[in-house]
């Protein structure tokens, strides 16, 4: 192998590398001799000769806020309270419906009602929402109908997904709510991409991305944070930190100061909020939205909440946390009860109104449940639709084999199951 003389190599190499690296140099990388001695050329950070590491668990400077000063009209306050209690009512009935085998799966929102309704009230209806799987309250606040929730849980033909999604995977293009995907944290970089599009469009809207504390252990979360910070996009990251990633406690997820501290690490503004306080959540999100839209800044909000129920109908939370502690929390920091007490003091609510509304809410959900239950499921051939622009030959073959199986199977149990689907799925004999 031929070796070039050092001087020749240097003269060829340096100009090429200079041009290649020039575009990657930031202003912070430029050396400023005027900063010496004693300060750094980067933002005038002091320079020290003392070798000292930052502590692994620095004392938090991010505080919980509990603001009861936000002045809503009585009608606004009543709407938020009714949405919170309707969400609770729907949870109770659909959870029991799963136990009765009327639906296959469900996830409750108990304890997180203020987090959802408070943030939804602070947003613009045109703001795009990327949810995880415990944010039905945002849809409810925006006008999603009860039968739409239950249709999805029943997997019937009237539902938006017609049985090809998990029951709680809601979505609504009309309400700017992206359909949910169960894979943890995948929505986070997608949300940043949408926020970048919003920035380029200058449409005075922002993107809101909800996720749990467990999602921040995924690499997608870190990619999203860095992507959002470097591109300076209008997005609000809302982390529901209820202390458990399903059954994994926080102490086994991280040793740092929660999730909010990660925002500052990536160059984002961050705040920690009492998620049981409706007004604290509202105020934090209102301020965050203003900064995100007006200044094209990503904001991270860590909402500290307690999940009063199990992770899902497939979970027994008593196996990994104290039921006595959860009952205590439900009595002392219930977000619904806190709003109720405030409304009583304010004079816009009383026991009679409470009793009437609770019965009305229960009757509404039960009525919709009964009606939705009688709607047949979509044709079983729907699984072949919308996979590609048209049904490709290999899918046509699979569909033909399926229909042959349907036609040849005369077992009573199979025919009973088939009767729950639209008749279009049964071939003419």
PDB file of C-alpha atoms in Angstrom, residues 237-400:
ATOM      1  CA  UNK A 237     -45.369  16.238  26.424  1.00  0.00           C
ATOM      2  CA  UNK A 238     -47.690  15.168  29.247  1.00  0.00           C
ATOM      3  CA  UNK A 239     -46.344  12.340  31.386  1.00  0.00           C
ATOM      4  CA  UNK A 240     -48.795  10.622  33.726  1.00  0.00           C
ATOM      5  CA  UNK A 241     -46.507   9.472  36.513  1.00  0.00           C
ATOM      6  CA  UNK A 242     -48.598   7.163  38.680  1.00  0.00           C
ATOM      7  CA  UNK A 243     -45.565   5.385  40.084  1.00  0.00           C
ATOM      8  CA  UNK A 244     -45.987   2.134  38.177  1.00  0.00           C
ATOM      9  CA  UNK A 245     -45.260   0.909  34.671  1.00  0.00           C
ATOM     10  CA  UNK A 246     -48.059  -1.658  34.896  1.00  0.00           C
ATOM     11  CA  UNK A 247     -46.489  -3.467  37.893  1.00  0.00           C
ATOM     12  CA  UNK A 248     -42.926  -2.107  37.797  1.00  0.00           C
ATOM     13  CA  UNK A 249     -42.459   0.569  40.503  1.00  0.00           C
ATOM     14  CA  UNK A 250     -40.601   3.792  39.839  1.00  0.00           C
ATOM     15  CA  UNK A 251     -37.627   2.720  41.956  1.00  0.00           C
ATOM     16  CA  UNK A 252     -36.959  -0.027  39.421  1.00  0.00           C
ATOM     17  CA  UNK A 253     -37.332   2.342  36.466  1.00  0.00           C
ATOM     18  CA  UNK A 254     -35.064   5.242  37.370  1.00  0.00           C
ATOM     19  CA  UNK A 255     -33.034   6.754  40.219  1.00  0.00           C
ATOM     20  CA  UNK A 256     -33.185  10.343  38.995  1.00  0.00           C
ATOM     21  CA  UNK A 257     -35.578  13.055  40.132  1.00  0.00           C
ATOM     22  CA  UNK A 258     -38.617  11.792  38.290  1.00  0.00           C
ATOM     23  CA  UNK A 259     -39.427  12.626  34.684  1.00  0.00           C
ATOM     24  CA  UNK A 260     -39.489  16.440  34.678  1.00  0.00           C
ATOM     25  CA  UNK A 261     -35.738  16.620  35.233  1.00  0.00           C
ATOM     26  CA  UNK A 262     -35.232  14.895  31.899  1.00  0.00           C
ATOM     27  CA  UNK A 263     -36.809  17.831  30.148  1.00  0.00           C
ATOM     28  CA  UNK A 264     -34.110  20.202  31.301  1.00  0.00           C
ATOM     29  CA  UNK A 265     -31.522  17.616  30.338  1.00  0.00           C
ATOM     30  CA  UNK A 266     -32.745  17.774  26.765  1.00  0.00           C
ATOM     31  CA  UNK A 267     -33.102  21.541  26.782  1.00  0.00           C
ATOM     32  CA  UNK A 268     -36.858  21.701  27.290  1.00  0.00           C
ATOM     33  CA  UNK A 269     -38.839  23.679  29.833  1.00  0.00           C
ATOM     34  CA  UNK A 270     -40.479  21.383  32.355  1.00  0.00           C
ATOM     35  CA  UNK A 271     -42.812  21.462  35.325  1.00  0.00           C
ATOM     36  CA  UNK A 272     -44.227  18.973  37.815  1.00  0.00           C
ATOM     37  CA  UNK A 273     -47.933  19.229  38.599  1.00  0.00           C
ATOM     38  CA  UNK A 274     -50.347  17.807  41.155  1.00  0.00           C
ATOM     39  CA  UNK A 275     -52.482  15.625  38.894  1.00  0.00           C
ATOM     40  CA  UNK A 276     -55.315  15.413  41.412  1.00  0.00           C
ATOM     41  CA  UNK A 277     -55.821  19.191  41.255  1.00  0.00           C
ATOM     42  CA  UNK A 278     -58.019  20.170  38.300  1.00  0.00           C
ATOM     43  CA  UNK A 279     -56.938  23.806  38.359  1.00  0.00           C
ATOM     44  CA  UNK A 280     -53.233  23.041  38.717  1.00  0.00           C
ATOM     45  CA  UNK A 281     -53.394  20.841  35.637  1.00  0.00           C
ATOM     46  CA  UNK A 282     -55.400  23.446  33.741  1.00  0.00           C
ATOM     47  CA  UNK A 283     -53.055  26.319  34.587  1.00  0.00           C
ATOM     48  CA  UNK A 284     -49.906  24.378  33.724  1.00  0.00           C
ATOM     49  CA  UNK A 285     -51.302  23.253  30.379  1.00  0.00           C
ATOM     50  CA  UNK A 286     -52.678  26.686  29.536  1.00  0.00           C
ATOM     51  CA  UNK A 287     -49.280  28.289  30.104  1.00  0.00           C
ATOM     52  CA  UNK A 288     -47.505  25.469  28.281  1.00  0.00           C
ATOM     53  CA  UNK A 289     -49.743  25.824  25.258  1.00  0.00           C
ATOM     54  CA  UNK A 290     -49.129  29.561  25.085  1.00  0.00           C
ATOM     55  CA  UNK A 291     -45.359  29.034  25.091  1.00  0.00           C
ATOM     56  CA  UNK A 292     -45.516  26.152  22.637  1.00  0.00           C
ATOM     57  CA  UNK A 293     -47.596  28.065  20.093  1.00  0.00           C
ATOM     58  CA  UNK A 294     -46.127  31.559  20.479  1.00  0.00           C
ATOM     59  CA  UNK A 295     -42.477  30.585  20.885  1.00  0.00           C
ATOM     60  CA  UNK A 296     -42.280  27.191  19.123  1.00  0.00           C
ATOM     61  CA  UNK A 297     -41.018  25.504  22.260  1.00  0.00           C
ATOM     62  CA  UNK A 298     -41.443  21.930  23.455  1.00  0.00           C
ATOM     63  CA  UNK A 299     -42.722  21.688  27.033  1.00  0.00           C
ATOM     64  CA  UNK A 300     -42.644  18.680  29.364  1.00  0.00           C
ATOM     65  CA  UNK A 301     -45.314  18.388  32.060  1.00  0.00           C
ATOM     66  CA  UNK A 302     -44.957  15.638  34.650  1.00  0.00           C
ATOM     67  CA  UNK A 303     -48.343  15.011  36.233  1.00  0.00           C
ATOM     68  CA  UNK A 304     -48.104  13.250  39.588  1.00  0.00           C
ATOM     69  CA  UNK A 305     -51.152  11.012  40.015  1.00  0.00           C
ATOM     70  CA  UNK A 306     -52.298   7.836  41.710  1.00  0.00           C
ATOM     71  CA  UNK A 307     -54.018   5.124  39.713  1.00  0.00           C
ATOM     72  CA  UNK A 308     -56.860   4.075  42.011  1.00  0.00           C
ATOM     73  CA  UNK A 309     -57.727   0.933  40.052  1.00  0.00           C
ATOM     74  CA  UNK A 310     -55.818  -1.888  38.354  1.00  0.00           C
ATOM     75  CA  UNK A 311     -53.775  -1.254  35.228  1.00  0.00           C
ATOM     76  CA  UNK A 312     -56.409  -3.085  33.194  1.00  0.00           C
ATOM     77  CA  UNK A 313     -58.981  -5.849  33.485  1.00  0.00           C
ATOM     78  CA  UNK A 314     -56.073  -8.277  32.986  1.00  0.00           C
ATOM     79  CA  UNK A 315     -54.237  -6.963  36.045  1.00  0.00           C
ATOM     80  CA  UNK A 316     -54.443  -7.653  39.778  1.00  0.00           C
ATOM     81  CA  UNK A 317     -52.733  -4.645  41.330  1.00  0.00           C
ATOM     82  CA  UNK A 318     -52.965  -6.117  44.837  1.00  0.00           C
ATOM     83  CA  UNK A 319     -50.058  -8.367  43.848  1.00  0.00           C
ATOM     84  CA  UNK A 320     -47.625  -5.461  43.755  1.00  0.00           C
ATOM     85  CA  UNK A 321     -49.088  -2.620  45.834  1.00  0.00           C
ATOM     86  CA  UNK A 322     -51.040  -2.119  49.038  1.00  0.00           C
ATOM     87  CA  UNK A 323     -54.815  -2.091  48.635  1.00  0.00           C
ATOM     88  CA  UNK A 324     -55.113  -0.294  51.976  1.00  0.00           C
ATOM     89  CA  UNK A 325     -52.872   2.496  50.681  1.00  0.00           C
ATOM     90  CA  UNK A 326     -54.938   2.811  47.512  1.00  0.00           C
ATOM     91  CA  UNK A 327     -58.165   3.040  49.512  1.00  0.00           C
ATOM     92  CA  UNK A 328     -56.574   5.724  51.664  1.00  0.00           C
ATOM     93  CA  UNK A 329     -55.532   7.710  48.584  1.00  0.00           C
ATOM     94  CA  UNK A 330     -58.994   7.359  47.078  1.00  0.00           C
ATOM     95  CA  UNK A 331     -60.460   8.919  50.230  1.00  0.00           C
ATOM     96  CA  UNK A 332     -57.935  11.712  50.717  1.00  0.00           C
ATOM     97  CA  UNK A 333     -56.826  12.866  47.252  1.00  0.00           C
ATOM     98  CA  UNK A 334     -59.769  11.918  45.038  1.00  0.00           C
ATOM     99  CA  UNK A 335     -59.761  14.557  42.243  1.00  0.00           C
ATOM    100  CA  UNK A 336     -63.530  14.315  41.787  1.00  0.00           C
ATOM    101  CA  UNK A 337     -64.221  14.852  45.477  1.00  0.00           C
ATOM    102  CA  UNK A 338     -61.858  17.845  45.561  1.00  0.00           C
ATOM    103  CA  UNK A 339     -63.760  19.575  42.756  1.00  0.00           C
ATOM    104  CA  UNK A 340     -67.083  18.643  44.345  1.00  0.00           C
ATOM    105  CA  UNK A 341     -66.109  20.290  47.642  1.00  0.00           C
ATOM    106  CA  UNK A 342     -64.978  23.432  45.836  1.00  0.00           C
ATOM    107  CA  UNK A 343     -68.286  23.610  43.932  1.00  0.00           C
ATOM    108  CA  UNK A 344     -70.236  23.202  47.167  1.00  0.00           C
ATOM    109  CA  UNK A 345     -68.368  26.115  48.741  1.00  0.00           C
ATOM    110  CA  UNK A 346     -68.817  28.175  45.614  1.00  0.00           C
ATOM    111  CA  UNK A 347     -72.554  27.509  45.634  1.00  0.00           C
ATOM    112  CA  UNK A 348     -72.984  26.083  42.127  1.00  0.00           C
ATOM    113  CA  UNK A 349     -73.579  22.491  43.257  1.00  0.00           C
ATOM    114  CA  UNK A 350     -75.366  20.677  46.076  1.00  0.00           C
ATOM    115  CA  UNK A 351     -76.409  17.216  47.231  1.00  0.00           C
ATOM    116  CA  UNK A 352     -79.673  17.278  45.309  1.00  0.00           C
ATOM    117  CA  UNK A 353     -77.938  18.146  42.022  1.00  0.00           C
ATOM    118  CA  UNK A 354     -75.327  15.491  42.736  1.00  0.00           C
ATOM    119  CA  UNK A 355     -77.904  12.763  43.282  1.00  0.00           C
ATOM    120  CA  UNK A 356     -79.876  13.722  40.173  1.00  0.00           C
ATOM    121  CA  UNK A 357     -76.805  13.895  37.942  1.00  0.00           C
ATOM    122  CA  UNK A 358     -75.306  10.629  39.176  1.00  0.00           C
ATOM    123  CA  UNK A 359     -78.523   8.758  38.398  1.00  0.00           C
ATOM    124  CA  UNK A 360     -78.799  10.461  35.015  1.00  0.00           C
ATOM    125  CA  UNK A 361     -75.199   9.556  34.126  1.00  0.00           C
ATOM    126  CA  UNK A 362     -75.682   5.913  35.113  1.00  0.00           C
ATOM    127  CA  UNK A 363     -78.930   5.644  33.143  1.00  0.00           C
ATOM    128  CA  UNK A 364     -77.294   7.178  30.059  1.00  0.00           C
ATOM    129  CA  UNK A 365     -74.402   4.708  30.048  1.00  0.00           C
ATOM    130  CA  UNK A 366     -76.626   1.681  30.708  1.00  0.00           C
ATOM    131  CA  UNK A 367     -79.016   2.704  27.934  1.00  0.00           C
ATOM    132  CA  UNK A 368     -76.214   3.101  25.405  1.00  0.00           C
ATOM    133  CA  UNK A 369     -74.647  -0.183  26.518  1.00  0.00           C
ATOM    134  CA  UNK A 370     -77.871  -2.080  25.897  1.00  0.00           C
ATOM    135  CA  UNK A 371     -78.356  -0.515  22.461  1.00  0.00           C
ATOM    136  CA  UNK A 372     -74.744  -1.061  21.376  1.00  0.00           C
ATOM    137  CA  UNK A 373     -74.885  -4.674  22.482  1.00  0.00           C
ATOM    138  CA  UNK A 374     -77.563  -5.456  19.893  1.00  0.00           C
ATOM    139  CA  UNK A 375     -75.547  -4.156  16.948  1.00  0.00           C
ATOM    140  CA  UNK A 376     -73.866  -6.970  15.047  1.00  0.00           C
ATOM    141  CA  UNK A 377     -70.154  -7.148  14.483  1.00  0.00           C
ATOM    142  CA  UNK A 378     -68.740  -6.310  11.074  1.00  0.00           C
ATOM    143  CA  UNK A 379     -68.203  -9.003   8.469  1.00  0.00           C
ATOM    144  CA  UNK A 380     -65.269 -11.246   9.272  1.00  0.00           C
ATOM    145  CA  UNK A 381     -63.869 -10.405   5.847  1.00  0.00           C
ATOM    146  CA  UNK A 382     -63.169  -6.869   7.076  1.00  0.00           C
ATOM    147  CA  UNK A 383     -59.773  -8.117   8.233  1.00  0.00           C
ATOM    148  CA  UNK A 384     -58.710  -8.127   4.571  1.00  0.00           C
ATOM    149  CA  UNK A 385     -59.872  -4.574   3.869  1.00  0.00           C
ATOM    150  CA  UNK A 386     -57.596  -1.521   4.004  1.00  0.00           C
ATOM    151  CA  UNK A 387     -54.436  -3.610   4.270  1.00  0.00           C
ATOM    152  CA  UNK A 388     -53.439  -2.412   0.816  1.00  0.00           C
ATOM    153  CA  UNK A 389     -55.130  -0.094  -1.673  1.00  0.00           C
ATOM    154  CA  UNK A 390     -56.832  -3.147  -3.124  1.00  0.00           C
ATOM    155  CA  UNK A 391     -57.136  -6.749  -1.953  1.00  0.00           C
ATOM    156  CA  UNK A 392     -53.990  -8.385  -3.302  1.00  0.00           C
ATOM    157  CA  UNK A 393     -54.023 -11.943  -4.759  1.00  0.00           C
ATOM    158  CA  UNK A 394     -52.467 -13.563  -1.691  1.00  0.00           C
ATOM    159  CA  UNK A 395     -55.135 -11.969   0.510  1.00  0.00           C
ATOM    160  CA  UNK A 396     -57.860 -13.018  -1.907  1.00  0.00           C
ATOM    161  CA  UNK A 397     -56.611 -16.590  -1.542  1.00  0.00           C
ATOM    162  CA  UNK A 398     -56.691 -16.355   2.250  1.00  0.00           C
ATOM    163  CA  UNK A 399     -60.183 -14.866   2.179  1.00  0.00           C
ATOM    164  CA  UNK A 400     -61.398 -17.689  -0.085  1.00  0.00           C
TER     165      UNK A 400
END
